Short mmCIF file of C-alpha atoms in Angstrom, two decimals:
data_model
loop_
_atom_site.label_atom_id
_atom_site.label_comp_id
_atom_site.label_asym_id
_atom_site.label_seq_id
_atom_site.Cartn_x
_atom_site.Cartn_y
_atom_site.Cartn_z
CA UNK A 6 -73.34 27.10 -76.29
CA UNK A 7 -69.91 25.49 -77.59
CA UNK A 8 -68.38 24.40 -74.25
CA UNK A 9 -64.65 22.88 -74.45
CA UNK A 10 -63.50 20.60 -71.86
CA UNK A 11 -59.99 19.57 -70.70
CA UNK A 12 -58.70 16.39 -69.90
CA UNK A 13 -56.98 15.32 -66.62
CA UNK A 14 -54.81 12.09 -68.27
CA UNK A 15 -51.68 9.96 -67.35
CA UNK A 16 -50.97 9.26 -71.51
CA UNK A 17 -52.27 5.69 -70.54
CA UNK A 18 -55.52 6.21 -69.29
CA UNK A 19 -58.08 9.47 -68.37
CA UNK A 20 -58.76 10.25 -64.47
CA UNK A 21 -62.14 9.62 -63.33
CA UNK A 22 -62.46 13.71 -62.79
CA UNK A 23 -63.01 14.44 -66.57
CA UNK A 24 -66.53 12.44 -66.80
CA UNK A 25 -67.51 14.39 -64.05
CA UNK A 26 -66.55 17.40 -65.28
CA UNK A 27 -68.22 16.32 -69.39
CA UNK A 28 -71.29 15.66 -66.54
CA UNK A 29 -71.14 19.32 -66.07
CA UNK A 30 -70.92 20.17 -70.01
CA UNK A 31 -73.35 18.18 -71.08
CA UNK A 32 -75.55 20.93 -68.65
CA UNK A 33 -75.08 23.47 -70.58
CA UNK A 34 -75.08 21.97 -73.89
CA UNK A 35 -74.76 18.95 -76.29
CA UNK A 36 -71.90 20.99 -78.29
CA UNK A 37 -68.51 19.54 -76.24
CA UNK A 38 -65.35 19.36 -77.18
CA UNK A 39 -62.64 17.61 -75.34
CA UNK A 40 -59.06 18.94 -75.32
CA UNK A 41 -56.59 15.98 -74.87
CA UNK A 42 -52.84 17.49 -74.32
CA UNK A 43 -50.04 14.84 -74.07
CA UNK A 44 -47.86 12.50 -76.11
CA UNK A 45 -48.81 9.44 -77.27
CA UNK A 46 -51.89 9.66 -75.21
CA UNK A 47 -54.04 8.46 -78.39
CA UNK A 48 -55.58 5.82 -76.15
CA UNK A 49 -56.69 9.07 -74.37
CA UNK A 50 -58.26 10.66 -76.57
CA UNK A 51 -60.45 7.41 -77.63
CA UNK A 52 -61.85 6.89 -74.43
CA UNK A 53 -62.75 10.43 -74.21
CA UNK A 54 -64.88 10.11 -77.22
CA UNK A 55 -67.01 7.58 -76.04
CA UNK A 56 -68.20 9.79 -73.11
CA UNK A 57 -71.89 10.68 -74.40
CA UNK A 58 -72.57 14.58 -75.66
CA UNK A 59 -69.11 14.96 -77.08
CA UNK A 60 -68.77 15.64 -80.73
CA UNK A 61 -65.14 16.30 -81.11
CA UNK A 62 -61.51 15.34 -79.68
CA UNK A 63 -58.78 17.65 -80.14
CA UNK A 64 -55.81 16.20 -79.51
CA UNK A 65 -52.47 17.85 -78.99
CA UNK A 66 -49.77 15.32 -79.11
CA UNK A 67 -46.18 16.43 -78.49
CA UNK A 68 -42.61 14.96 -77.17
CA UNK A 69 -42.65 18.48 -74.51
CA UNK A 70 -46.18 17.38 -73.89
CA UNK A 71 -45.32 13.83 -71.67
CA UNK A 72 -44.89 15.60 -68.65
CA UNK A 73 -46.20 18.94 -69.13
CA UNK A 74 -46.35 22.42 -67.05
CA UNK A 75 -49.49 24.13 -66.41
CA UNK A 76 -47.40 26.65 -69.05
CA UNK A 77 -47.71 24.70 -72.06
CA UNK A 78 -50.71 23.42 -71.05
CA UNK A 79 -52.38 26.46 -70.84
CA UNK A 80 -50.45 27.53 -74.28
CA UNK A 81 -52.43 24.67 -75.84
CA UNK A 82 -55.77 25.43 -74.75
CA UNK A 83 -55.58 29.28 -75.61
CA UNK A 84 -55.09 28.20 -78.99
CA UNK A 85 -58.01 26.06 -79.08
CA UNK A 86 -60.14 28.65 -77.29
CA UNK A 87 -59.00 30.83 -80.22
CA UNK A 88 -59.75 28.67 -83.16
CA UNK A 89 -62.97 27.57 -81.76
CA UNK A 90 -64.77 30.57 -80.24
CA UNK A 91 -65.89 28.74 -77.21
CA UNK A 92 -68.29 30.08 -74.85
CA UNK A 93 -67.64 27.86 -71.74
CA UNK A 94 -63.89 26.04 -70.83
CA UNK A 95 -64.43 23.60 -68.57
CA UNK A 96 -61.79 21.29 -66.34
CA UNK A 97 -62.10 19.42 -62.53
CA UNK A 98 -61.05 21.27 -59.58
CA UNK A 99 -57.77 19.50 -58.98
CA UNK A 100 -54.90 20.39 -58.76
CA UNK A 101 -54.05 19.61 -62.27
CA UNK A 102 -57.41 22.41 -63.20
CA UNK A 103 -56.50 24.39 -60.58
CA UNK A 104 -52.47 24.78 -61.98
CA UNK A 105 -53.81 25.67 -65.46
CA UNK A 106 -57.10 27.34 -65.67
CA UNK A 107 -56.09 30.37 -63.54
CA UNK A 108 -53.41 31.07 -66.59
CA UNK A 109 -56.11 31.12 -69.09
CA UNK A 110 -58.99 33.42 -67.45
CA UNK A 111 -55.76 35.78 -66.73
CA UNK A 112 -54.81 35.53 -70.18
CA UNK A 113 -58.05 35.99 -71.64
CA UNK A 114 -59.18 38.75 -68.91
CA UNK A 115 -61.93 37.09 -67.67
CA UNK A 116 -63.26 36.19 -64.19
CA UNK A 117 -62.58 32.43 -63.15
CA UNK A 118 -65.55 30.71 -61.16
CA UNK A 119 -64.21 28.08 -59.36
CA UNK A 120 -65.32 24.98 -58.19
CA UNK A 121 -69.02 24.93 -58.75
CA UNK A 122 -71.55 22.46 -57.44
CA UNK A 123 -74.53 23.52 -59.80
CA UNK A 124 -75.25 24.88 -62.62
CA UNK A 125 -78.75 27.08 -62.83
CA UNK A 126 -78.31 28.76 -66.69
CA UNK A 127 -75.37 29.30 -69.02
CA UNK A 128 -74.00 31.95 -67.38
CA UNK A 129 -75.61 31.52 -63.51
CA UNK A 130 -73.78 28.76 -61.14
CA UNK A 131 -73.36 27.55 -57.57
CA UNK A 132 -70.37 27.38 -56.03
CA UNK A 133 -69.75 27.02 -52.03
CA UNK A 134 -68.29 29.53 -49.69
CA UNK A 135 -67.07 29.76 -46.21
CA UNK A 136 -65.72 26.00 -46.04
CA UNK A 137 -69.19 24.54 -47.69
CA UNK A 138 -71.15 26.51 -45.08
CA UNK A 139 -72.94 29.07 -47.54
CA UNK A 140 -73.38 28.74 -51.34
CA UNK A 141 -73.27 31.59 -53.05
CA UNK A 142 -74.45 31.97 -56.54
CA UNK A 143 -72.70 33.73 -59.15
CA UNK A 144 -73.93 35.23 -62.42
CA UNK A 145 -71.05 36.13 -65.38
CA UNK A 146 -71.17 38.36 -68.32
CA UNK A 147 -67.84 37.62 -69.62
CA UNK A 148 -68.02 36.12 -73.15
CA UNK A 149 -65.62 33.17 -72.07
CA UNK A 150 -66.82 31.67 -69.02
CA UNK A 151 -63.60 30.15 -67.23
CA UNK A 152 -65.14 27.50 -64.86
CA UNK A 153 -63.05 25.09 -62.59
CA UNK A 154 -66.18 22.00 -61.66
CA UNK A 155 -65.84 20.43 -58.19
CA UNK A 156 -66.38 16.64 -59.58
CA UNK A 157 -67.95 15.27 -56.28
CA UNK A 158 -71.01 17.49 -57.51
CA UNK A 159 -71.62 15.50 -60.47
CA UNK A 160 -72.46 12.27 -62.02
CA UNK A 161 -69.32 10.59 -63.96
CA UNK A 162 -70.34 10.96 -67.55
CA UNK A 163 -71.78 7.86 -69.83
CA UNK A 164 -69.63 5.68 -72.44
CA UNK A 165 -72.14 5.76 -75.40
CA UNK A 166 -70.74 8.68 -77.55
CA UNK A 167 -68.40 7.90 -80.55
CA UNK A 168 -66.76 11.69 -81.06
CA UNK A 169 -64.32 12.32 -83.92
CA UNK A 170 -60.78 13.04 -83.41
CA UNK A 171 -59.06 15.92 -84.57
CA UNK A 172 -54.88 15.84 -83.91
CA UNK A 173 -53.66 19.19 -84.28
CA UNK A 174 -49.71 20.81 -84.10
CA UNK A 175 -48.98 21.27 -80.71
CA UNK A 176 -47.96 25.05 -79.89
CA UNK A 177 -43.97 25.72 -79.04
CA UNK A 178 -42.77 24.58 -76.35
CA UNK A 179 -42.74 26.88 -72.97
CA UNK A 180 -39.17 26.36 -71.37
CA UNK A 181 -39.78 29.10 -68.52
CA UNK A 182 -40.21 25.96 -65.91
CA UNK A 183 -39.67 22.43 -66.88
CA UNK A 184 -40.24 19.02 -64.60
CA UNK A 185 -37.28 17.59 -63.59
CA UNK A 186 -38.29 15.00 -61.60
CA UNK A 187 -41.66 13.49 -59.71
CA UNK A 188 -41.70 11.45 -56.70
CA UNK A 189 -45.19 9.56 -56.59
CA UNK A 190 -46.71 7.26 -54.32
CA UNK A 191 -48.20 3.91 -55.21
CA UNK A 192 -50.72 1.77 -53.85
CA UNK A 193 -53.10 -1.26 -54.69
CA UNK A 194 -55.79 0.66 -53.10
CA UNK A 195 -58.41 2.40 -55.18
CA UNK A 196 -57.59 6.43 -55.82
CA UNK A 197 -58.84 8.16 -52.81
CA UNK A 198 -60.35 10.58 -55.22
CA UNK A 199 -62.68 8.05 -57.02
CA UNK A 200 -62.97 5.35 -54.47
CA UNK A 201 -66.45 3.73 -53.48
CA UNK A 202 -65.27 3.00 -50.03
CA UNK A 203 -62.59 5.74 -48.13
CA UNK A 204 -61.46 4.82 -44.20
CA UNK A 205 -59.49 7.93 -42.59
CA UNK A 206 -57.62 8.54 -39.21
CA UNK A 207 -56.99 11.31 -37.92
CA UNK A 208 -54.81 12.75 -35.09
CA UNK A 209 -56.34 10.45 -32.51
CA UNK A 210 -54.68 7.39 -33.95
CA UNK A 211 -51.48 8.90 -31.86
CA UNK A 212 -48.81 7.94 -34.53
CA UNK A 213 -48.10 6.80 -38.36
CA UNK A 214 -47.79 3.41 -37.08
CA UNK A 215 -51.00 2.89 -35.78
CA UNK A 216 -52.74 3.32 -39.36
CA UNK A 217 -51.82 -0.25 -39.72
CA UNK A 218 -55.37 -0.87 -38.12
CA UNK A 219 -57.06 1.36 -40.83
CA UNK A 220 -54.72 -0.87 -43.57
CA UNK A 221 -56.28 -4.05 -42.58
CA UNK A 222 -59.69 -2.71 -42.59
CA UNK A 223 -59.00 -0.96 -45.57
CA UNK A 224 -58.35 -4.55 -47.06
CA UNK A 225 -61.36 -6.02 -45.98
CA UNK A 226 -63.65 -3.43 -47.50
CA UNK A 227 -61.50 -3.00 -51.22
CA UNK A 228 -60.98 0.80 -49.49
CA UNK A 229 -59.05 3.80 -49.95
CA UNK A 230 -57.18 5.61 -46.89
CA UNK A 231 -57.36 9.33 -46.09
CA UNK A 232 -56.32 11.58 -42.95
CA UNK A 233 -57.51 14.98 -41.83
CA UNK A 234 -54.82 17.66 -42.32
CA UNK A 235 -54.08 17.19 -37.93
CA UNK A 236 -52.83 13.44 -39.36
CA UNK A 237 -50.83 15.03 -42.23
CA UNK A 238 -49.47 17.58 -40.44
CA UNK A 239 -48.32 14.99 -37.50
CA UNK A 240 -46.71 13.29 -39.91
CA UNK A 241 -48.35 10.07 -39.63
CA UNK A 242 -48.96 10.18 -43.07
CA UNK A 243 -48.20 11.97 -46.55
CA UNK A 244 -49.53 15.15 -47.80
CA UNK A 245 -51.43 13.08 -50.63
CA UNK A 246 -53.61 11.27 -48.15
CA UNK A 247 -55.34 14.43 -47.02
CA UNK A 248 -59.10 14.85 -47.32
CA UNK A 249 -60.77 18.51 -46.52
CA UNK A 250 -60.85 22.36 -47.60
CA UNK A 251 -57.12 22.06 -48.06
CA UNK A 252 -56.84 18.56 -49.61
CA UNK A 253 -58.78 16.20 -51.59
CA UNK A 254 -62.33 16.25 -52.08
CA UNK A 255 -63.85 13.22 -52.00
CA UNK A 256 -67.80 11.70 -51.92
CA UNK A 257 -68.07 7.71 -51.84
CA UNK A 258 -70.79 5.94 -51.15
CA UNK A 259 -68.93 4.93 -47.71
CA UNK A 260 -66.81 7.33 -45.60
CA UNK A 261 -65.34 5.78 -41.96
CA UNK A 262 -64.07 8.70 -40.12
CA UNK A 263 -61.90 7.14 -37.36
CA UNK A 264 -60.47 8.91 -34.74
CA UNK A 265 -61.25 12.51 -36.47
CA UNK A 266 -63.20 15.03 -34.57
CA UNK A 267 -64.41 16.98 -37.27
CA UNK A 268 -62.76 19.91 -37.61
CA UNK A 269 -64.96 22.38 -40.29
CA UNK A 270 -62.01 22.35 -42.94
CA UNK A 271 -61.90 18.59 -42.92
CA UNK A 272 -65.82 18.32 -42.94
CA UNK A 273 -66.16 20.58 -46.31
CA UNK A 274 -63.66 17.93 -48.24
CA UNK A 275 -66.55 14.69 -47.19
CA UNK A 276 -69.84 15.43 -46.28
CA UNK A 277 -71.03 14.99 -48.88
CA UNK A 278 -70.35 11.14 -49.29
CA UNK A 279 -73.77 9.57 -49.05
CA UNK A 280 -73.36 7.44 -46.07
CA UNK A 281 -70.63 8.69 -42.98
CA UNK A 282 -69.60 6.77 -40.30
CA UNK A 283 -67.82 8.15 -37.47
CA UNK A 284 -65.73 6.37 -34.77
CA UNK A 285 -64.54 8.55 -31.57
CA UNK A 286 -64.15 8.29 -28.07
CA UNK A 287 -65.49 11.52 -27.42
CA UNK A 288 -69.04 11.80 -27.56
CA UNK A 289 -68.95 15.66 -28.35
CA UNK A 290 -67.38 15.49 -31.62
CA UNK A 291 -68.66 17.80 -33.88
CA UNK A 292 -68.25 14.68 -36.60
CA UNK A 293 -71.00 12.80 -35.21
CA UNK A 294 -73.36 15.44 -36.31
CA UNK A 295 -72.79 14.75 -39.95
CA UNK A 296 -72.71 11.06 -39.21
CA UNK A 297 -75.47 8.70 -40.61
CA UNK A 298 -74.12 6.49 -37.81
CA UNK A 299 -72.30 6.83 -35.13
CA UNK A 300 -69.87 4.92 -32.15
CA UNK A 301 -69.06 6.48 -29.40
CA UNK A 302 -65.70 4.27 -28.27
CA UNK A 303 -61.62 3.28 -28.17
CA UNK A 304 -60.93 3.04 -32.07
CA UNK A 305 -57.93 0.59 -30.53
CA UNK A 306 -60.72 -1.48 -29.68
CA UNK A 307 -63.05 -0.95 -32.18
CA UNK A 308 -61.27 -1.13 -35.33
CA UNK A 309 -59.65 -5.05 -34.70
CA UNK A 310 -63.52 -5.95 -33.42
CA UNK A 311 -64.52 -4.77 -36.37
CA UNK A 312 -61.56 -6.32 -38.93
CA UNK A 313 -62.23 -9.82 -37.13
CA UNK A 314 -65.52 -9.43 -37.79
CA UNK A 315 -65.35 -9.21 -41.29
CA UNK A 316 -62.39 -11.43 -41.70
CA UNK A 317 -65.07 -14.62 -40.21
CA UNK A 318 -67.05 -16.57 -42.08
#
């Protein structure tokens, strides 16, 4: 199996979704390479090739390439598909995967299989259905497997590898859509995404203001926020804090659900964090029968019991 795997970078630094995606290479074989498209992302591609199991870096370095479209993206990693013969492309299931590998299995007219949780042989995997409620698992004949991974499945990869880097010409540039701006937010807080600790409201907060409680908490614990989509679509919060079928998946070791009741499409993007705790005043939420632990009370209560209590000695 030759298996090529792309990488979700800022230029500076790789996201924490590409070891868990070279997680689910390194299942199907020891032959990886990495695909690093950006411009002067060289620091990039040499912490991808410490990630154990990879043999080889490509890395496409170009001017068009600092703030590419899924376009030119996809451009790039046709050509590497081409030159290499690969037998599985690989890349997380965000919304940077999700942009570009759709282009590529189109392209190359193959079936995608998106966001699997398991692989069982090189060309059988496990993907969930139905909001995380049914797996289903799908075998592929296609030559080119075309696989999006969901990263919460999977381990992040090790640091012991020492790949060798191969820059290559980047292809021309793709001026059908170009970005003309970005508005992002920034925080101290750890990624949602990646965090080890992730607090989220929902709708029974009653307003954006009131997430202040989940801030301070949030500070005490080193902790990421989220919402379920009823917060987001409120408006008590952006779209980016969103965790659930429609947002961001996410599996810490700690999940607080505050004020959420559990709604199936919010369930799918964290159950599987290894330890849930649920806050809610109504004893019938459907969250509390995920929850490894569960309180049944007045979040306006709880949560400043439960900030004091960490803030004393």
């Amino acid at each position: 199996m030759t298996i090529l795997v792309l990488a979700e970078h800022d230029n500076s630094s790789l996201k924490s979704a590409t070891s868990h995606a070279v997680t689910a290479a390194q299942k199907l074989g020891d032959d990886i390479t990495v695909l690093v498209v950006g411009y002067d992302a060289a620091s990039v591609a040499h912490a991808a090739a410490q990630f154990a199991g990879v043999r080889r870096i490509v890395h496409v370095d170009a001017p068009h390439l600092q703030k590419p479209t899924a376009e030119n993206v996809a451009a790039e990693l046709l050509a590497v598909i081409r030159a290499g013969k690969y037998t599985h492309v690989l890349a997380p299931s965000t919304a940077f995967g999700k942009n570009v590998l759709p282009r590529v299995a189109a392209v190359l007219d193959v079936a995608q299989i998106s966001d699997i949780t398991a692989i069982e042989a090189p060309d059988t995997f496990i993907r969930p259905i139905y909001a995380g409620n049914a797996f289903a698992t799908i075998q592929s004949k296609d030559a080119i497997k075309v696989i999006t991974v969901r990263t919460t499945a999977f381990e992040s990869a090790g640091g012991e590898g020492a790949a060798s880097i191969e820059t290559t010409p980047a292809q021309a540039e793709i001026a059908t859509a170009k970005v003309v701006g970005e508005e992002l937010t920034t925080s101290e807080r750890p990624e949602l995404t990646s965090a080890r600790i992730v607090i989220s409201g929902g709708r029974g907060l009653g307003s954006g203001d009131n997430f202040k409680l989940l801030e301070a908490l949030a500070d005490k614990l080193n902790a990421a926020i989220g919402a379920s989509r009823a917060a987001v679509d409120a408006g008590y919060v952006p779209n980016d804090y969103q965790v659930g079928q429609t947002g961001k998946i996410v599996a810490p070791d700690l999940y607080i659900a505050i004020g959420i009741s559990g709604a199936i499409q919010h369930l799918a993007g964290m159950k599987d964090s290894k330890v849930i705790v649920a806050i809610n005043k109504d004893p019938e939420a459907p969250i509390f029968q995920i929850a490894d632990y569960g309180l049944v009370g007045d979040l306006f209560d709880v949560i400043p019991q439960l900030t004091a209590k960490l803030s004393s000695p």
